[in-house]
mmCIF file of C-alpha atoms in Angstrom:
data_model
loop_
_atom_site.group_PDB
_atom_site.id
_atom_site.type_symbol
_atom_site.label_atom_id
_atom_site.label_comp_id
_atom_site.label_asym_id
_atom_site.label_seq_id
_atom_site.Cartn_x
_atom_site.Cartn_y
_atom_site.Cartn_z
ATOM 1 C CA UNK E 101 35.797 -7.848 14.723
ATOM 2 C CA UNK E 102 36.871 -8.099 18.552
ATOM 3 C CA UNK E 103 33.534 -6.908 19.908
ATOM 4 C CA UNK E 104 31.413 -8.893 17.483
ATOM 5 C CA UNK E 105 29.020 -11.355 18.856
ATOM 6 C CA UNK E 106 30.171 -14.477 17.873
ATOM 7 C CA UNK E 107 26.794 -16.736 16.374
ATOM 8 C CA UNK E 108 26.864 -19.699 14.134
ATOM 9 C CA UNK E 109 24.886 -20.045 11.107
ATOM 10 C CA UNK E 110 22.432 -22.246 12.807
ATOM 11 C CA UNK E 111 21.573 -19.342 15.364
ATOM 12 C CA UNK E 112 21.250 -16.867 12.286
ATOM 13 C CA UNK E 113 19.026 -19.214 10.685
ATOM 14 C CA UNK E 114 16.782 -19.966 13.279
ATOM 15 C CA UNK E 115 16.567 -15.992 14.454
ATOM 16 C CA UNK E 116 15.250 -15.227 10.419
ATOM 17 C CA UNK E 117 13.012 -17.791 10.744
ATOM 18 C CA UNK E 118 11.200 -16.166 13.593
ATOM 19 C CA UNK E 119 11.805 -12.380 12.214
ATOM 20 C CA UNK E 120 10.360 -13.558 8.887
ATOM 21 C CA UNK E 121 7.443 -15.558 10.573
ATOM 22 C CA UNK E 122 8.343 -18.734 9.647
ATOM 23 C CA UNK E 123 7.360 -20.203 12.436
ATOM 24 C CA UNK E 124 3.225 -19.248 12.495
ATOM 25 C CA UNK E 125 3.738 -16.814 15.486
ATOM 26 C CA UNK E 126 1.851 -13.929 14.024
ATOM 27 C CA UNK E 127 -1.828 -14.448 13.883
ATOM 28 C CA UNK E 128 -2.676 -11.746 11.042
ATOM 29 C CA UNK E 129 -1.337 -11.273 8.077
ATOM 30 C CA UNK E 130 -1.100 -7.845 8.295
ATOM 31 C CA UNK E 131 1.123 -7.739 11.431
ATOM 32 C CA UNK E 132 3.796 -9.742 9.488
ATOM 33 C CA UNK E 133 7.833 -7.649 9.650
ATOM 34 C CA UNK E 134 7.624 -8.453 5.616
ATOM 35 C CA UNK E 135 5.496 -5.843 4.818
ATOM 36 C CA UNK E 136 8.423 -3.376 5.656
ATOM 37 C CA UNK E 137 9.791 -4.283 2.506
ATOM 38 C CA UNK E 138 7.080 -6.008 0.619
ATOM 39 C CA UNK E 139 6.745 -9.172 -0.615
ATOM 40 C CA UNK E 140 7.350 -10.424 -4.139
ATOM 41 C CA UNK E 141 4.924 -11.869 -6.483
ATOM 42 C CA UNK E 142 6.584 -13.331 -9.198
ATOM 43 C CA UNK E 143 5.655 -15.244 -10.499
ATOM 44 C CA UNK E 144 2.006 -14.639 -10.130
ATOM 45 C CA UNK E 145 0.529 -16.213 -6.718
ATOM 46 C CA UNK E 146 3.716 -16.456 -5.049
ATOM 47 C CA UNK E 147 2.797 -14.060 -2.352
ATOM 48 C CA UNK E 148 -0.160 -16.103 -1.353
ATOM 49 C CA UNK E 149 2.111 -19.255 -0.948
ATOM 50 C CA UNK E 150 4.699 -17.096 1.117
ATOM 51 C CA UNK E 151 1.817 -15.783 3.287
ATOM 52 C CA UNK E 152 0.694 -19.768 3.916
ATOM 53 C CA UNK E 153 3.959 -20.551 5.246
ATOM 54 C CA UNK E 154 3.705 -17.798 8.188
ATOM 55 C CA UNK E 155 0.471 -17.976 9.327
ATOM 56 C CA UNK E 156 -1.047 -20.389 11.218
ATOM 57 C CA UNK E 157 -4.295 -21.713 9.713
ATOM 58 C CA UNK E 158 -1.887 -21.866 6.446
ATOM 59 C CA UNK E 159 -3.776 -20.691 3.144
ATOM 60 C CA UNK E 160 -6.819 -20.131 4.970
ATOM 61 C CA UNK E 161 -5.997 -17.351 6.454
ATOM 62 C CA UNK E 162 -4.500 -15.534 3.683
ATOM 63 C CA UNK E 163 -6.271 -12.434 3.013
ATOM 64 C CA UNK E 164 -7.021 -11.169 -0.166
ATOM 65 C CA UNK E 165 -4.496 -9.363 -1.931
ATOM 66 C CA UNK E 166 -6.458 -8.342 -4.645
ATOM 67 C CA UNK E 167 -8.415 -6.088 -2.308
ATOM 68 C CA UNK E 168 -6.983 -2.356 -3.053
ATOM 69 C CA UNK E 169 -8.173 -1.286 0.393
ATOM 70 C CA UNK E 170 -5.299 -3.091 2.213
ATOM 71 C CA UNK E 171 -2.881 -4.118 -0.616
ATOM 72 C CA UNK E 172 -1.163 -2.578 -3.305
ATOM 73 C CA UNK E 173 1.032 -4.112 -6.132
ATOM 74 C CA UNK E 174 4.025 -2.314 -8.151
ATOM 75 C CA UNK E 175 7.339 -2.389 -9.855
ATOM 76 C CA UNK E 176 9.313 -1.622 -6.785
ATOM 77 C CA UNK E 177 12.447 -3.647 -5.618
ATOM 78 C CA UNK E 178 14.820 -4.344 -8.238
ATOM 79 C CA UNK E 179 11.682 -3.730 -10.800
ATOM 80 C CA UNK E 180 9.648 -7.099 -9.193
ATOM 81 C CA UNK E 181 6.313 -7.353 -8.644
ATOM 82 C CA UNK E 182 6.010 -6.227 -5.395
ATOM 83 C CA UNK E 183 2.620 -6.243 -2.674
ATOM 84 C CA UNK E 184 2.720 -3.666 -0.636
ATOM 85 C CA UNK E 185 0.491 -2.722 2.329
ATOM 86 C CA UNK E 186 -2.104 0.070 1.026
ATOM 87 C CA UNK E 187 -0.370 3.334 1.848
ATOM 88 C CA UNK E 188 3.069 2.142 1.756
ATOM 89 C CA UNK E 189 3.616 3.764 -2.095
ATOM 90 C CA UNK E 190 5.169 6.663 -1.502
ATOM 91 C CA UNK E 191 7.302 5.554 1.103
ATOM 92 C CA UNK E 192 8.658 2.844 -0.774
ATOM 93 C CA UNK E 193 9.076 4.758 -4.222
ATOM 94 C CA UNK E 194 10.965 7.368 -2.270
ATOM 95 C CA UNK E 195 13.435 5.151 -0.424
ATOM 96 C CA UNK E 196 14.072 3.332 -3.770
ATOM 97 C CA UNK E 197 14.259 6.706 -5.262
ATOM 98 C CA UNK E 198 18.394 6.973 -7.025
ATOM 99 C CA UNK E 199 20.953 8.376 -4.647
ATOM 100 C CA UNK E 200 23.118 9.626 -7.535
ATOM 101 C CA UNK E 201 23.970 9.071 -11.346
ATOM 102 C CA UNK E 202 25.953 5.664 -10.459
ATOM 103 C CA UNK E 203 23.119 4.371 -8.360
ATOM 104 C CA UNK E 204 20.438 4.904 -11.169
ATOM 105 C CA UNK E 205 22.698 3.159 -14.088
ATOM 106 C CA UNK E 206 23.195 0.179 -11.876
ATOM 107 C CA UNK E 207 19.566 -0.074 -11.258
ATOM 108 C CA UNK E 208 19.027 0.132 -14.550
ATOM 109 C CA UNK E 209 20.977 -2.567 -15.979
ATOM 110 C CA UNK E 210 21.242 -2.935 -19.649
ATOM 111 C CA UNK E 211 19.432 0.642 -20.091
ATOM 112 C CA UNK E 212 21.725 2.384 -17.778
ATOM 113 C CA UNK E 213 24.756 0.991 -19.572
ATOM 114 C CA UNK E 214 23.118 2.607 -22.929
ATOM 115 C CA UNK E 215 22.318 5.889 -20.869
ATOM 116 C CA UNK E 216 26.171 5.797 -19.413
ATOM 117 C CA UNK E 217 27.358 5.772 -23.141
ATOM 118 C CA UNK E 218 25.512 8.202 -24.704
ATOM 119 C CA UNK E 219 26.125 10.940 -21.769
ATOM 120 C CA UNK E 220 22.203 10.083 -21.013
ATOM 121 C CA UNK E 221 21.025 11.892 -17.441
ATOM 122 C CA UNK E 222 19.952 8.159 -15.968
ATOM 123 C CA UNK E 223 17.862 10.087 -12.906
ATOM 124 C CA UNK E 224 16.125 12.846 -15.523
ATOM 125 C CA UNK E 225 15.513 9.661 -17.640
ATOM 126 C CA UNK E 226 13.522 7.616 -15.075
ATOM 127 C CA UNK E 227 11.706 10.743 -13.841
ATOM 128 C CA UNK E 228 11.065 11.905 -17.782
ATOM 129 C CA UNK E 229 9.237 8.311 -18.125
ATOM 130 C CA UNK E 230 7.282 8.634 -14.784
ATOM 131 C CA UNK E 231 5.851 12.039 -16.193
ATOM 132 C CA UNK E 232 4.904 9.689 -19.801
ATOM 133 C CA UNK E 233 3.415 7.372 -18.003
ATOM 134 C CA UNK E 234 1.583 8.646 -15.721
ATOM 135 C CA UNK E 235 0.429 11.208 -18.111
ATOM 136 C CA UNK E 236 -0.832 8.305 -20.247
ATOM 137 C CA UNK E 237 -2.299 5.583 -17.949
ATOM 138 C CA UNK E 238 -5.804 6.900 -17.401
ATOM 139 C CA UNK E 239 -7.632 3.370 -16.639
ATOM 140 C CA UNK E 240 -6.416 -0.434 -16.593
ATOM 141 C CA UNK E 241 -4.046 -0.752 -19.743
ATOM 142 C CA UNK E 242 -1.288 -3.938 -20.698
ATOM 143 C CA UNK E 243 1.938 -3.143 -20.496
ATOM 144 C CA UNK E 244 2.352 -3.556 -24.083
ATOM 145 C CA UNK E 245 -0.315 -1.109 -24.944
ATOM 146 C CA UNK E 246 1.114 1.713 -22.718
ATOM 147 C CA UNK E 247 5.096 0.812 -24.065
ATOM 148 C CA UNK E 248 3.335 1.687 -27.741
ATOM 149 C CA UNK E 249 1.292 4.676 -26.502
ATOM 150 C CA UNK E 250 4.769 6.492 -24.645
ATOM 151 C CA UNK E 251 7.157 5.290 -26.639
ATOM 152 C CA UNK E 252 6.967 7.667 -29.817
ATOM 153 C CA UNK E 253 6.279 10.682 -27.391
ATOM 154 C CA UNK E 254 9.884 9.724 -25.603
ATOM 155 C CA UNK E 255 13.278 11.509 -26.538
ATOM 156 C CA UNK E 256 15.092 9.202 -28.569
ATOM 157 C CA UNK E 257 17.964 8.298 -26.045
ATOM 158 C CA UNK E 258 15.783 6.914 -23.801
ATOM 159 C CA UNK E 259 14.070 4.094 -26.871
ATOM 160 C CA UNK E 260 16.036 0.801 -26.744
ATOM 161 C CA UNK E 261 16.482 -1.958 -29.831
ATOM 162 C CA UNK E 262 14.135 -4.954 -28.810
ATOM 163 C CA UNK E 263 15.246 -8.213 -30.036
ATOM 164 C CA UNK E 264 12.490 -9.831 -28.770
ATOM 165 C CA UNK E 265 9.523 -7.562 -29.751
ATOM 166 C CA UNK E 266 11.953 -6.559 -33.167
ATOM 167 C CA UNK E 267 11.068 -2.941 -32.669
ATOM 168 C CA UNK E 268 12.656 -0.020 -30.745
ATOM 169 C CA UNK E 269 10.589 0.847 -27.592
ATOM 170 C CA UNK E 270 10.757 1.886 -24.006
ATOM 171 C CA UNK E 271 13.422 -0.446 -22.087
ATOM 172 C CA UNK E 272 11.904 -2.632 -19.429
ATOM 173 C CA UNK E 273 13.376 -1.698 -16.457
ATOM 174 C CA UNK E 274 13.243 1.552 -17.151
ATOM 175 C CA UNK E 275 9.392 1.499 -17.715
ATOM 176 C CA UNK E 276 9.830 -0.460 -13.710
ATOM 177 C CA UNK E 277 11.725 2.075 -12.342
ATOM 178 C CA UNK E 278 9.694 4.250 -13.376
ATOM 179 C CA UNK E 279 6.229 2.863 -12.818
ATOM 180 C CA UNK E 280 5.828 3.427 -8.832
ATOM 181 C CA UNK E 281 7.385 6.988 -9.518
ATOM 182 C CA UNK E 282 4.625 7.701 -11.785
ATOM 183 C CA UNK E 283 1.825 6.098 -9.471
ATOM 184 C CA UNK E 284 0.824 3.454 -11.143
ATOM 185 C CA UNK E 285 0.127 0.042 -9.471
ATOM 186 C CA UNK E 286 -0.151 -3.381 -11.426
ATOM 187 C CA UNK E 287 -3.618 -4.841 -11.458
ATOM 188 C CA UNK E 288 -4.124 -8.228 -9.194
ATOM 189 C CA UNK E 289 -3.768 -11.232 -11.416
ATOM 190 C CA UNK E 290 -3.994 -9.558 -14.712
ATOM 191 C CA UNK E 291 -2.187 -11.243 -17.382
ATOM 192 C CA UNK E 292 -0.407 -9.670 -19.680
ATOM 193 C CA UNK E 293 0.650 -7.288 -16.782
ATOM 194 C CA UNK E 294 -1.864 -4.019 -16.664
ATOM 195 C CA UNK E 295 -1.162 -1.107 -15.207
ATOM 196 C CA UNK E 296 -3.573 1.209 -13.256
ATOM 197 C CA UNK E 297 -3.105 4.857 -11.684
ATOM 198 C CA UNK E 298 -3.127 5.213 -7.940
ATOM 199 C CA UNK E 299 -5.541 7.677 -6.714
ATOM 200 C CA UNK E 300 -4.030 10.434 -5.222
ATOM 201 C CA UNK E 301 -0.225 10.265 -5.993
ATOM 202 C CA UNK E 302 1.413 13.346 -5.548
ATOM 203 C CA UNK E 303 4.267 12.889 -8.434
ATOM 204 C CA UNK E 304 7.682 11.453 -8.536
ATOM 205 C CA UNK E 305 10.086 11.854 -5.458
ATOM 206 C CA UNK E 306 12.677 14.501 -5.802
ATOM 207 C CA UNK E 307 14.940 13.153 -3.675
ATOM 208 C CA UNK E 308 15.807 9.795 -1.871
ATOM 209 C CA UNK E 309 14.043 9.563 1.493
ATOM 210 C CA UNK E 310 13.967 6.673 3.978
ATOM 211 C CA UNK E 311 16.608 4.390 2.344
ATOM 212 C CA UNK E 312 17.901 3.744 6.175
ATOM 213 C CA UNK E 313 14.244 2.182 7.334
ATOM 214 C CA UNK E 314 14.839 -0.250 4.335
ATOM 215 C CA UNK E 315 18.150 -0.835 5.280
ATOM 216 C CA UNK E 316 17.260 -1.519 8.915
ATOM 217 C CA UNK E 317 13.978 -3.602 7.674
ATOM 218 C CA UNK E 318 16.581 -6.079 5.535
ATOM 219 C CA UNK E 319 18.966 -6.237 8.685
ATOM 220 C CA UNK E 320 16.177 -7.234 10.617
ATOM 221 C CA UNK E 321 13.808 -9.731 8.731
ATOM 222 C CA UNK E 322 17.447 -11.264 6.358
ATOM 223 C CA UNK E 323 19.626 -10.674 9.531
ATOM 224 C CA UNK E 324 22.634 -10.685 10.574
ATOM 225 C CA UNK E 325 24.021 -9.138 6.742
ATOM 226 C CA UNK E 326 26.249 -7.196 4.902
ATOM 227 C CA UNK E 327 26.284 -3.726 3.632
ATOM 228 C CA UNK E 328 27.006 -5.834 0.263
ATOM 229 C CA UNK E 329 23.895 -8.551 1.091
ATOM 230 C CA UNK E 330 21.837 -4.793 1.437
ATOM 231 C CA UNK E 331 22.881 -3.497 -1.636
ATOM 232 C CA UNK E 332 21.761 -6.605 -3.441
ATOM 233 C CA UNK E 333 18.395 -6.933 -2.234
ATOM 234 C CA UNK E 334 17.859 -3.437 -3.180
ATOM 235 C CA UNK E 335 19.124 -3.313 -6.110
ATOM 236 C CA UNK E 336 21.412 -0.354 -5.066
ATOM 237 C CA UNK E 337 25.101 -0.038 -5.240
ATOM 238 C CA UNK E 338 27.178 -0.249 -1.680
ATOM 239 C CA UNK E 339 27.503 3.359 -1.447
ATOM 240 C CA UNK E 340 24.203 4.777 -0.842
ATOM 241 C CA UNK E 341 23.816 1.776 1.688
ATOM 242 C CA UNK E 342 26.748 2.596 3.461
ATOM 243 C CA UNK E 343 25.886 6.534 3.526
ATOM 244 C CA UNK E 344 22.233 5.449 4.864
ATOM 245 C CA UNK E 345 23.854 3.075 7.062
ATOM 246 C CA UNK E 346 21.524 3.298 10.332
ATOM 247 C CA UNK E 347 22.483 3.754 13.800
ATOM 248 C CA UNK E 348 21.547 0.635 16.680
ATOM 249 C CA UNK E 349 23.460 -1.813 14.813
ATOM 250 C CA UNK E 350 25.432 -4.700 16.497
ATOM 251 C CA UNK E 351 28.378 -6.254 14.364
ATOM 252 C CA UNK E 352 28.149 -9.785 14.193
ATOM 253 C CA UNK E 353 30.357 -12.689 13.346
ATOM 254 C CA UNK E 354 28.392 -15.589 11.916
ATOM 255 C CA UNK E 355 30.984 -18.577 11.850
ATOM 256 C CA UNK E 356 33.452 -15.426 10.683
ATOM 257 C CA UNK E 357 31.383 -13.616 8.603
ATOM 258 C CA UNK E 358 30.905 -10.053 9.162
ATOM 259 C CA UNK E 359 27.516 -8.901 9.367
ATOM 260 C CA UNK E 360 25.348 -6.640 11.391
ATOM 261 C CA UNK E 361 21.808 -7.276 13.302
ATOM 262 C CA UNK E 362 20.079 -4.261 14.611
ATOM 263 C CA UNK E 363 20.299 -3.997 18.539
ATOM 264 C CA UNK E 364 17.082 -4.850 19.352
ATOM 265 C CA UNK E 365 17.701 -8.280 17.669
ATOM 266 C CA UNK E 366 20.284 -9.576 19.494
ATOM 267 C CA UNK E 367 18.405 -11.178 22.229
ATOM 268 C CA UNK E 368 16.643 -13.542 19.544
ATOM 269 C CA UNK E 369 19.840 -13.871 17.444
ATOM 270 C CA UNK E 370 21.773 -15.377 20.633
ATOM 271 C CA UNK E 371 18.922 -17.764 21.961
ATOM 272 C CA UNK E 372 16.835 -18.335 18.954
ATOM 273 C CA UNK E 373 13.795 -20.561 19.858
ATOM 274 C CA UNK E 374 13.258 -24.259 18.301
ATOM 275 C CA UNK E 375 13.177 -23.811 14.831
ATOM 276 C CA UNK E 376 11.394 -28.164 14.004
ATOM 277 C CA UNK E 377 9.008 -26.592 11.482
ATOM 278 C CA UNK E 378 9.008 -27.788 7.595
ATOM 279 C CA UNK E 379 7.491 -25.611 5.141
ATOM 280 C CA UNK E 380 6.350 -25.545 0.908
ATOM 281 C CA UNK E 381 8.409 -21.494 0.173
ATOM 282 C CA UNK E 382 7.892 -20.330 -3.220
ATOM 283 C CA UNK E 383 10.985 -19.901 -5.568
ATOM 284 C CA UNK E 384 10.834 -15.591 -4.803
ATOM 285 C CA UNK E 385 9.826 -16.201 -0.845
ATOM 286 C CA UNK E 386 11.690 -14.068 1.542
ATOM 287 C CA UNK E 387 13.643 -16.516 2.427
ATOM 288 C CA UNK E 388 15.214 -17.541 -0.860
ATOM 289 C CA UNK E 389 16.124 -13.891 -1.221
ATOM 290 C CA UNK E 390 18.378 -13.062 1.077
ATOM 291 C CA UNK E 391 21.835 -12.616 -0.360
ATOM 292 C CA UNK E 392 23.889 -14.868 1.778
ATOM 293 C CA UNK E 393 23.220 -18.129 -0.689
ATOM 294 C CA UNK E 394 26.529 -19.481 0.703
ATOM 295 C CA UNK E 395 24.510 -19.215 4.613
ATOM 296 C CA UNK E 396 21.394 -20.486 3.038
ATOM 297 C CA UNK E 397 22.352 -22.858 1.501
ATOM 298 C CA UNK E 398 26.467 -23.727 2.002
ATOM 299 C CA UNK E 399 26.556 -27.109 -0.390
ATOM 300 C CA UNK E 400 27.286 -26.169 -3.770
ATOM 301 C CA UNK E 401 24.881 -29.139 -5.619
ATOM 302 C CA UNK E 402 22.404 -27.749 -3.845
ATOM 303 C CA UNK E 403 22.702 -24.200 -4.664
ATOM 304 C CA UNK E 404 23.332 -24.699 -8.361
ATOM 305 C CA UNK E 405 19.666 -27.006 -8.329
ATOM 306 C CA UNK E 406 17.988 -23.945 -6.600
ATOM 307 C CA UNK E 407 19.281 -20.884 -8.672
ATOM 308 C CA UNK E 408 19.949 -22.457 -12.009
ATOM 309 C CA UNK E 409 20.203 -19.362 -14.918
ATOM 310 C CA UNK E 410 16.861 -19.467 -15.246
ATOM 311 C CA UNK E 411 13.827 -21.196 -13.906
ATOM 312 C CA UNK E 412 13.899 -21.934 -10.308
ATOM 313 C CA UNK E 413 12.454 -24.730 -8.392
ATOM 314 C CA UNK E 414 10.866 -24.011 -5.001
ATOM 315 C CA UNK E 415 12.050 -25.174 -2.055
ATOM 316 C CA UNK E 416 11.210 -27.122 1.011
ATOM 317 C CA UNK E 417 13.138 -25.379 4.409
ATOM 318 C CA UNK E 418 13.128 -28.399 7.495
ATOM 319 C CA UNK E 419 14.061 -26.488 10.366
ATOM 320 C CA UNK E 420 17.009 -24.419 9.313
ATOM 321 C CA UNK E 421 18.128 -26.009 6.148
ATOM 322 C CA UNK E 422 16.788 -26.112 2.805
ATOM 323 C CA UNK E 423 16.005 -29.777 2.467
ATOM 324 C CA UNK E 424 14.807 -30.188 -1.157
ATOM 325 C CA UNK E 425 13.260 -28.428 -4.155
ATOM 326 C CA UNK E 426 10.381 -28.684 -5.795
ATOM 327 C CA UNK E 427 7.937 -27.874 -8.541
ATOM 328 C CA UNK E 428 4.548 -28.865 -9.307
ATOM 329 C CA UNK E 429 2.816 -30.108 -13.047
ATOM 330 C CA UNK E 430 -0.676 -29.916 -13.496
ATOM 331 C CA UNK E 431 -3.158 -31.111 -15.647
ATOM 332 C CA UNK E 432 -7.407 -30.811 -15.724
ATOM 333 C CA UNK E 433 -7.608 -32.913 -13.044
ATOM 334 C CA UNK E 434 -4.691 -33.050 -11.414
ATOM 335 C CA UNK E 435 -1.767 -31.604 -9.506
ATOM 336 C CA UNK E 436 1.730 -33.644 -8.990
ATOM 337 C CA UNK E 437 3.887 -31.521 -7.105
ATOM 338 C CA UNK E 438 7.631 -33.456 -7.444
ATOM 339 C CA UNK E 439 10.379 -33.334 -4.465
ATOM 340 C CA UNK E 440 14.018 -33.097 -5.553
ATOM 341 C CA UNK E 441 15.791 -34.233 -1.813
ATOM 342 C CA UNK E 442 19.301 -32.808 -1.202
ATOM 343 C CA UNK E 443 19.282 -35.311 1.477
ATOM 344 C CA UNK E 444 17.667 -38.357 3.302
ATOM 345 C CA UNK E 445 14.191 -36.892 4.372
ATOM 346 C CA UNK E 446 12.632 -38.566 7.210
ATOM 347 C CA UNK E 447 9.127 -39.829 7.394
ATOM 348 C CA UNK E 448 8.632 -37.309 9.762
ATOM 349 C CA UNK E 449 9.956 -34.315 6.956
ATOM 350 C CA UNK E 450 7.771 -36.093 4.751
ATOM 351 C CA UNK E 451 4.163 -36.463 6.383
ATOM 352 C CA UNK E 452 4.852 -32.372 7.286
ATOM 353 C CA UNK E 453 5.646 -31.967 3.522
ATOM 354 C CA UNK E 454 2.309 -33.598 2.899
ATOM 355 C CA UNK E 455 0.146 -31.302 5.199
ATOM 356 C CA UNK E 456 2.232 -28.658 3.881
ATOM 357 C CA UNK E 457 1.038 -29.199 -0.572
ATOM 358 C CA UNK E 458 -2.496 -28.892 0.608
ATOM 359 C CA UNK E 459 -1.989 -25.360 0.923
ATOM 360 C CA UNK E 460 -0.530 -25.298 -2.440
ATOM 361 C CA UNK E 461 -2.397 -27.475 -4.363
ATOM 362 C CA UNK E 462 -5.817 -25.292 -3.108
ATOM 363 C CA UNK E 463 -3.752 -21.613 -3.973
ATOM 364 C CA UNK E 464 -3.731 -23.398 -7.484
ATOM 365 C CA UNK E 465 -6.984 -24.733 -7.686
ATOM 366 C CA UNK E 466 -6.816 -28.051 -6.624
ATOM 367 C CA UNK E 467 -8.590 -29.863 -3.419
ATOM 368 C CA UNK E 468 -4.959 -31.601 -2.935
ATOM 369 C CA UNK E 469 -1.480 -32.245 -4.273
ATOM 370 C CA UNK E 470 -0.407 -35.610 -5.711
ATOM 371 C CA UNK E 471 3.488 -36.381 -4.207
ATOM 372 C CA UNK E 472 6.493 -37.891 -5.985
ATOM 373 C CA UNK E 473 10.204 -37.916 -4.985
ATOM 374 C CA UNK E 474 12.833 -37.723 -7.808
ATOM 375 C CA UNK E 475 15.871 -39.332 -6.215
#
């Protein structure tokens, strides 16, 4: 890469902090880059606590996401609970829309392996399950209870062997794929998850549209990345990245790495500004899901506490590093949210990671947050 621009991962990490709004520049919610690709709530409250960490009066002004006038949530990237600004649906449903047969089998994980052996069409499968379901979600219904209203109505090739459940039924990424497709949004802080119809939809996509705005979204907000670090976040394979691949890109060389920024960026990527802040991020916050873990975080220890198999702490980001991780406990009268350090945290770090659980402790319900270090 002789005409990359050369940047070290401490540039790259302080330009995402201001393209993800890290650093409390954007007054309004709504004027946040993230909403270009949504932000993921899961588990449940998550967006709020991502939302706290970019704007400036923290928690307080976090709007309300449960208000289907603004915000919309859905299955949508990689099959995650997604929030989406209101009138974002179709856009989103058709860039995530399957470029081709490979594409779809990927996305579909253990389903599209089953589909792949038994000559299944993956694409006719996900749209024949948009057409169940959206023929069969009239008003708010559980997941479980729409599963057991489709499933018998299904072909057969599409019903998968639950060990869980101990019965054959719909697969579950499947029935996500699916469930933007067929225009149907998740209802706010329902538990078990419930889905709902959107008003309006005008039916599954028939084509992929707009996969290079997403593309161009992730280089910007998770920049600079790799066609591979794309593919990833989307859920896609490389190819139909690489065929959507937009134009304005500058290649980039972070400490070596090849990656690409889009144009506009590079101003910000080269002279980032200071990046002193120290925020609480959710274990699904933008900035635990970009694909570079080795950038994010490069020492091994610290990675393996972070994204263990299953169950992931949260994590507390001090300027450009990811400092510790954390999880919280509560009881009826109180939360005790515990810091795992990676390193020596300064009083400074730790009086900022104070101020910081209030904002947590009130998205759970508590006036404050009760501290401990596990060293």
């Amino acid at each position: 890469m002789s005409d990359a621009i050369e940047v070290t991962r401490e540039q790259a990490l302080a330009y995402r902090i201001q393209a993800q709004g890290l650093d409390r520049s954007t007054a309004e919610a709504k004027d946040l880059d993230l909403w270009d690709l949504g932000l993921q709530d899961a588990p449940a409250g998550s967006a709020r606590l991502s939302l706290a960490a970019r704007l400036p009066g923290g928690l307080a002004d976090v709007p309300d996401l449960t208000d289907a006038r603004s915000w919309t949530s859905v299955w949508a990237t990689r099959g995650a609970p997604i929030v989406l600004r209101h009138g974002d649906e179709a856009r989103i449903a058709a860039a995530l829309w399957p470029t081709d047969d490979a594409d779809a089998i990927g996305r579909l994980a253990g389903n599209g392996q089953q589909f792949r052996k038994h000559g299944t069409d993956p694409i006719e499968a996900i749209r024949t399950t948009a057409k169940a379901l959206r023929a069969a979600v009239k008003e708010p219904t559980t997941k479980g209870k729409v599963s057991e209203k489709i499933s018998p109505k299904l072909p057969a090739e599409l019903i998968t062997w639950c060990k869980g459940c101990q019965a054959h039924h719909l697969g579950d990424q499947l029935m996500r794929l699916a469930g933007l497709p067929a225009g149907l949004r998740l209802v706010p802080d329902a538990s078990p998850a419930t889905l709902t119809p959107i008003a309006g939809w005008k039916g599954a996509p028939r084509k992929t549209a707009g996969l290079d705005a997403l593309v161009l979204a992730y280089l910007h907000l998770h920049g600079p990345a790799s066609a591979a670090d794309v593919a990833a976040y989307l859920g896609n394979t490389q190819k139909p990245v690489k065929g959507a691949w937009p134009d304005g890109l500058a290649a980039v060389s972070v400490d070596g790495r090849k990656a690409w920024i889009p144009e506009d960026d590079v101003g910000r990527l080269e002279h980032p500004d200071r990046t002193d802040v120290v925020r609480l991020l959710p274990r699904s916050d933008p900035w635990l899901m970009s694909k570079d873990r080795d950038v994010i975080v490069p020492d091994k220890a610290a990675a393996k506490v972070l994204w263990p198999a299953i169950g992931w702490p949260s994590a507390v980001l001090a300027g450009t590093e990811v400092v510790a991780a954390w999880r919280t406990k509560a009881t009826a009268k109180q939360l005790t949210l515990t810091v795992q350090p990676f390193t020596t945290l300064t009083k400074a770090v730790k009086d900022q990671i104070a101020a910081e659980s209030i904002h947590v402790a009130q998205a759970k319900g508590f006036p404050e947050a009760t501290i401990t270090y596990d060293t």
